[in-house]
Amino acid sequence: MKTRHASTLQDETYDTLRHWLMLGRWLPGERLKIKPLADELGVSPMPVRAALQRLAAEKALQNVPNCGAMVPRLTVAQFDDILHNRILLEGEAASLGAQRLAEDQRQELVALCRAMDAAIAADDVKAYLDANECFHRLLYRAAGSPLLLSLIETVWLYVGPISNQLHQDLAVWKTMNDAHRALVAALLAGDAEGVRAAIAEDLRSAGRYLRQLCTADAPAG
């Protein structure tokens, strides 16, 4: 039986943990322990340790003395900066993608939108998050810019943990798919700028709630 090359295993472990962060698997302030992660992934502690170090270097995790890696808490200023850049990046990707999607891809977005409605009705957070990620990735990949998608994924890395708290407020949770439905309507009407506007509204509406969960900014000193 062949064993995976060490560098390949490290990259795979890093990619998995990075993706889990984007999806909000862990909440802000949560500590990530090497051994449980290694056991779950079926690897030794070494690639997990290396992956956590890489993520800390990217500021997606925080190294806390005597505690190890921890998911950072965002300040209001940090969140506002992230939201501003998400609207710029994701709005552009959505507008470009809307103009380049094939018909079968458009229909897939329609199906994913319906899947998100069903997940909200069933109070199935995981199903919603899975469909939501597929929805946005499909649209943004269609833009045809690997660099733009990479920048978007980097921003997702910072906001994933806090975004997973949206379902905790029932009023917010029930409206999570409103902007996606508006986006699909604009898409089917051939309105690329309407798609951009729907993405901006999607991010702003979620942001109004998530901003309240951030920590206060440090006083100027």
CSV table of C-alpha atoms in Angstrom, one decimal:
chain,number,residue,atom,x,y,z
A,1,MET,CA,0.0,0.0,0.0
A,2,LYS,CA,1.4,3.4,-1.0
A,3,THR,CA,1.7,6.1,1.6
A,4,ARG,CA,1.0,9.7,0.8
A,5,HIS,CA,4.0,12.0,0.5
A,6,ALA,CA,4.5,14.1,3.6
A,7,SER,CA,4.1,17.4,1.8
A,8,THR,CA,1.0,16.2,0.1
A,9,LEU,CA,-0.5,15.0,3.4
A,10,GLN,CA,0.3,18.4,4.9
A,11,ASP,CA,-1.4,20.2,2.0
A,12,GLU,CA,-4.5,18.0,2.2
A,13,THR,CA,-4.7,18.6,6.0
A,14,TYR,CA,-4.3,22.3,5.5
A,15,ASP,CA,-6.9,22.4,2.8
A,16,THR,CA,-9.4,20.5,4.9
A,17,LEU,CA,-9.0,22.7,8.0
A,18,ARG,CA,-9.0,25.9,5.9
A,19,HIS,CA,-12.3,24.8,4.3
A,20,TRP,CA,-13.8,24.0,7.7
A,21,LEU,CA,-12.9,27.5,8.9
A,22,MET,CA,-14.6,29.0,5.9
A,23,LEU,CA,-17.8,27.0,6.6
A,24,GLY,CA,-17.8,28.2,10.2
A,25,ARG,CA,-17.2,24.8,11.8
A,26,TRP,CA,-15.7,26.5,14.8
A,27,LEU,CA,-17.0,29.6,16.6
A,28,PRO,CA,-14.9,32.6,17.5
A,29,GLY,CA,-12.9,32.0,20.7
A,30,GLU,CA,-12.9,28.2,20.2
A,31,ARG,CA,-9.6,26.4,20.8
A,32,LEU,CA,-8.5,23.9,18.2
A,33,LYS,CA,-6.7,20.9,19.8
A,34,ILE,CA,-4.2,19.0,17.7
A,35,LYS,CA,-4.9,15.4,18.8
A,36,PRO,CA,-8.7,15.4,18.4
A,37,LEU,CA,-8.2,16.9,14.9
A,38,ALA,CA,-5.6,14.4,14.0
A,39,ASP,CA,-7.8,11.5,15.1
A,40,GLU,CA,-10.7,12.9,13.1
A,41,LEU,CA,-8.7,13.3,10.0
A,42,GLY,CA,-6.9,10.0,10.4
A,43,VAL,CA,-3.4,11.6,10.4
A,44,SER,CA,-0.6,12.0,12.8
A,45,PRO,CA,-0.4,15.3,14.8
A,46,MET,CA,2.5,16.6,12.7
A,47,PRO,CA,0.5,17.7,9.6
A,48,VAL,CA,-2.2,19.1,11.8
A,49,ARG,CA,0.3,21.2,13.7
A,50,ALA,CA,1.8,22.4,10.4
A,51,ALA,CA,-1.6,23.3,9.1
A,52,LEU,CA,-2.5,25.2,12.2
A,53,GLN,CA,0.7,27.1,12.0
A,54,ARG,CA,0.0,28.1,8.3
A,55,LEU,CA,-3.4,29.3,9.2
A,56,ALA,CA,-2.1,31.3,12.1
A,57,ALA,CA,0.5,32.9,9.7
A,58,GLU,CA,-2.5,33.9,7.5
A,59,LYS,CA,-4.2,35.4,10.6
A,60,ALA,CA,-7.1,33.0,10.2
A,61,LEU,CA,-6.2,31.5,13.6
A,62,GLN,CA,-4.5,33.0,16.6
A,63,ASN,CA,-1.7,31.5,18.6
A,64,VAL,CA,-2.3,31.9,22.3
A,65,PRO,CA,0.6,31.2,24.7
A,66,ASN,CA,0.1,27.9,26.6
A,67,CYS,CA,-3.3,27.3,24.8
A,68,GLY,CA,-2.4,26.7,21.2
A,69,ALA,CA,-4.5,27.7,18.2
A,70,MET,CA,-7.7,29.6,18.7
A,71,VAL,CA,-10.3,31.0,16.4
A,72,PRO,CA,-10.0,34.8,16.7
A,73,ARG,CA,-12.8,37.1,17.7
A,74,LEU,CA,-13.4,39.9,15.2
A,75,THR,CA,-13.6,43.5,16.4
A,76,VAL,CA,-16.3,45.8,14.8
A,77,ALA,CA,-13.6,47.6,12.8
A,78,GLN,CA,-12.3,44.3,11.4
A,79,PHE,CA,-15.8,43.1,10.6
A,80,ASP,CA,-16.6,46.4,8.8
A,81,ASP,CA,-13.4,46.1,6.7
A,82,ILE,CA,-14.2,42.5,5.8
A,83,LEU,CA,-17.8,43.3,4.8
A,84,HIS,CA,-16.7,46.3,2.7
A,85,ASN,CA,-14.2,44.1,0.8
A,86,ARG,CA,-16.7,41.2,0.4
A,87,ILE,CA,-19.2,43.5,-1.2
A,88,LEU,CA,-16.5,44.7,-3.7
A,89,LEU,CA,-15.1,41.2,-4.5
A,90,GLU,CA,-18.2,39.1,-4.4
A,91,GLY,CA,-20.3,41.7,-6.2
A,92,GLU,CA,-17.8,41.8,-9.1
A,93,ALA,CA,-17.6,38.0,-9.2
A,94,ALA,CA,-21.4,37.7,-9.2
A,95,SER,CA,-21.9,40.3,-12.0
A,96,LEU,CA,-19.2,38.6,-14.2
A,97,GLY,CA,-20.5,35.1,-13.4
A,98,ALA,CA,-24.1,36.1,-14.2
A,99,GLN,CA,-23.0,37.0,-17.8
A,100,ARG,CA,-21.1,33.8,-18.4
A,101,LEU,CA,-23.2,31.0,-16.8
A,102,ALA,CA,-24.3,28.3,-19.1
A,103,GLU,CA,-28.1,27.4,-19.0
A,104,ASP,CA,-27.5,24.2,-17.0
A,105,GLN,CA,-25.6,26.2,-14.5
A,106,ARG,CA,-28.4,28.7,-14.2
A,107,GLN,CA,-30.8,25.9,-13.5
A,108,GLU,CA,-28.5,24.5,-10.9
A,109,LEU,CA,-28.5,27.8,-9.1
A,110,VAL,CA,-32.3,27.8,-9.2
A,111,ALA,CA,-32.3,24.3,-7.6
A,112,LEU,CA,-29.8,25.3,-5.0
A,113,CYS,CA,-31.9,28.3,-4.1
A,114,ARG,CA,-34.9,25.9,-3.6
A,115,ALA,CA,-32.7,23.6,-1.5
A,116,MET,CA,-31.8,26.5,0.8
A,117,ASP,CA,-35.5,27.3,1.2
A,118,ALA,CA,-36.2,23.7,2.2
A,119,ALA,CA,-33.3,23.7,4.6
A,120,ILE,CA,-34.5,26.8,6.4
A,121,ALA,CA,-38.0,25.3,6.6
A,122,ALA,CA,-36.6,22.1,8.1
A,123,ASP,CA,-34.2,24.1,10.4
A,124,ASP,CA,-31.3,22.2,8.9
A,125,VAL,CA,-28.3,24.5,9.3
A,126,LYS,CA,-25.8,22.1,7.7
A,127,ALA,CA,-27.9,21.5,4.6
A,128,TYR,CA,-28.3,25.3,4.3
A,129,LEU,CA,-24.6,26.0,4.6
A,130,ASP,CA,-23.7,23.3,2.1
A,131,ALA,CA,-26.2,24.6,-0.5
A,132,ASN,CA,-25.2,28.2,0.2
A,133,GLU,CA,-21.5,27.4,-0.4
A,134,CYS,CA,-22.3,25.5,-3.6
A,135,PHE,CA,-24.5,28.4,-4.8
A,136,HIS,CA,-21.9,31.1,-4.3
A,137,ARG,CA,-19.0,29.0,-5.6
A,138,LEU,CA,-20.9,28.1,-8.8
A,139,LEU,CA,-21.7,31.7,-9.5
A,140,TYR,CA,-18.2,33.1,-8.7
A,141,ARG,CA,-16.3,30.4,-10.6
A,142,ALA,CA,-18.3,31.3,-13.7
A,143,ALA,CA,-16.6,34.7,-13.5
A,144,GLY,CA,-13.5,33.0,-15.0
A,145,SER,CA,-11.0,34.6,-12.6
A,146,PRO,CA,-9.1,32.2,-10.4
A,147,LEU,CA,-7.4,35.2,-8.7
A,148,LEU,CA,-10.7,36.8,-7.8
A,149,LEU,CA,-12.0,33.5,-6.4
A,150,SER,CA,-8.9,33.1,-4.4
A,151,LEU,CA,-9.3,36.6,-2.8
A,152,ILE,CA,-12.9,35.8,-2.0
A,153,GLU,CA,-11.9,32.5,-0.3
A,154,THR,CA,-9.3,34.3,1.8
A,155,VAL,CA,-11.9,36.8,3.0
A,156,TRP,CA,-14.3,33.9,3.8
A,157,LEU,CA,-11.6,32.4,5.9
A,158,TYR,CA,-11.9,35.3,8.4
A,159,VAL,CA,-15.6,35.6,8.5
A,160,GLY,CA,-16.7,31.9,8.4
A,161,PRO,CA,-16.7,31.3,12.1
A,162,ILE,CA,-18.9,34.3,13.0
A,163,SER,CA,-21.2,33.7,10.0
A,164,ASN,CA,-22.2,30.3,11.4
A,165,GLN,CA,-24.1,32.2,14.2
A,166,LEU,CA,-26.8,33.6,11.9
A,167,HIS,CA,-29.2,30.7,12.5
A,168,GLN,CA,-29.2,31.5,16.3
A,169,ASP,CA,-31.7,34.4,15.7
A,170,LEU,CA,-34.9,33.0,14.3
A,171,ALA,CA,-36.0,36.2,12.7
A,172,VAL,CA,-32.7,36.5,10.8
A,173,TRP,CA,-32.6,32.7,10.0
A,174,LYS,CA,-36.0,32.9,8.3
A,175,THR,CA,-34.9,35.6,5.9
A,176,MET,CA,-31.5,34.1,5.0
A,177,ASN,CA,-32.6,33.1,1.5
A,178,ASP,CA,-34.5,36.3,0.5
A,179,ALA,CA,-31.5,37.9,-1.3
A,180,HIS,CA,-30.7,34.6,-3.1
A,181,ARG,CA,-34.3,34.5,-4.5
A,182,ALA,CA,-33.8,38.1,-5.7
A,183,LEU,CA,-30.5,37.1,-7.3
A,184,VAL,CA,-32.1,34.2,-9.2
A,185,ALA,CA,-34.8,36.5,-10.5
A,186,ALA,CA,-32.3,39.0,-11.7
A,187,LEU,CA,-30.2,36.3,-13.2
A,188,LEU,CA,-33.1,34.8,-15.2
A,189,ALA,CA,-34.0,38.3,-16.4
A,190,GLY,CA,-30.4,38.8,-17.7
A,191,ASP,CA,-29.8,41.6,-15.2
A,192,ALA,CA,-26.1,41.3,-14.2
A,193,GLU,CA,-26.2,44.5,-12.1
A,194,GLY,CA,-29.3,43.3,-10.4
A,195,VAL,CA,-27.3,40.1,-9.5
A,196,ARG,CA,-24.5,42.4,-8.1
A,197,ALA,CA,-27.1,44.3,-6.0
A,198,ALA,CA,-28.6,41.1,-4.6
A,199,ILE,CA,-25.2,39.9,-3.5
A,200,ALA,CA,-24.6,43.2,-1.8
A,201,GLU,CA,-27.9,43.0,0.0
A,202,ASP,CA,-27.3,39.4,1.0
A,203,LEU,CA,-24.0,40.5,2.7
A,204,ARG,CA,-25.3,43.7,4.2
A,205,SER,CA,-28.4,42.0,5.7
A,206,ALA,CA,-26.4,39.3,7.4
A,207,GLY,CA,-23.8,41.9,8.4
A,208,ARG,CA,-26.3,44.0,10.3
A,209,TYR,CA,-26.8,41.1,12.7
A,210,LEU,CA,-23.3,39.7,12.8
A,211,ARG,CA,-21.8,43.1,13.6
A,212,GLN,CA,-23.6,43.0,16.9
A,213,LEU,CA,-21.6,39.8,17.8
A,214,CYS,CA,-18.2,41.4,17.3
A,215,THR,CA,-16.1,42.7,20.2
A,216,ALA,CA,-15.6,46.4,20.8
A,217,ASP,CA,-12.8,48.1,19.1
A,218,ALA,CA,-9.7,48.7,21.2
A,219,PRO,CA,-9.5,52.3,22.4
A,220,ALA,CA,-7.0,54.4,20.5
A,221,GLY,CA,-3.8,54.8,22.5
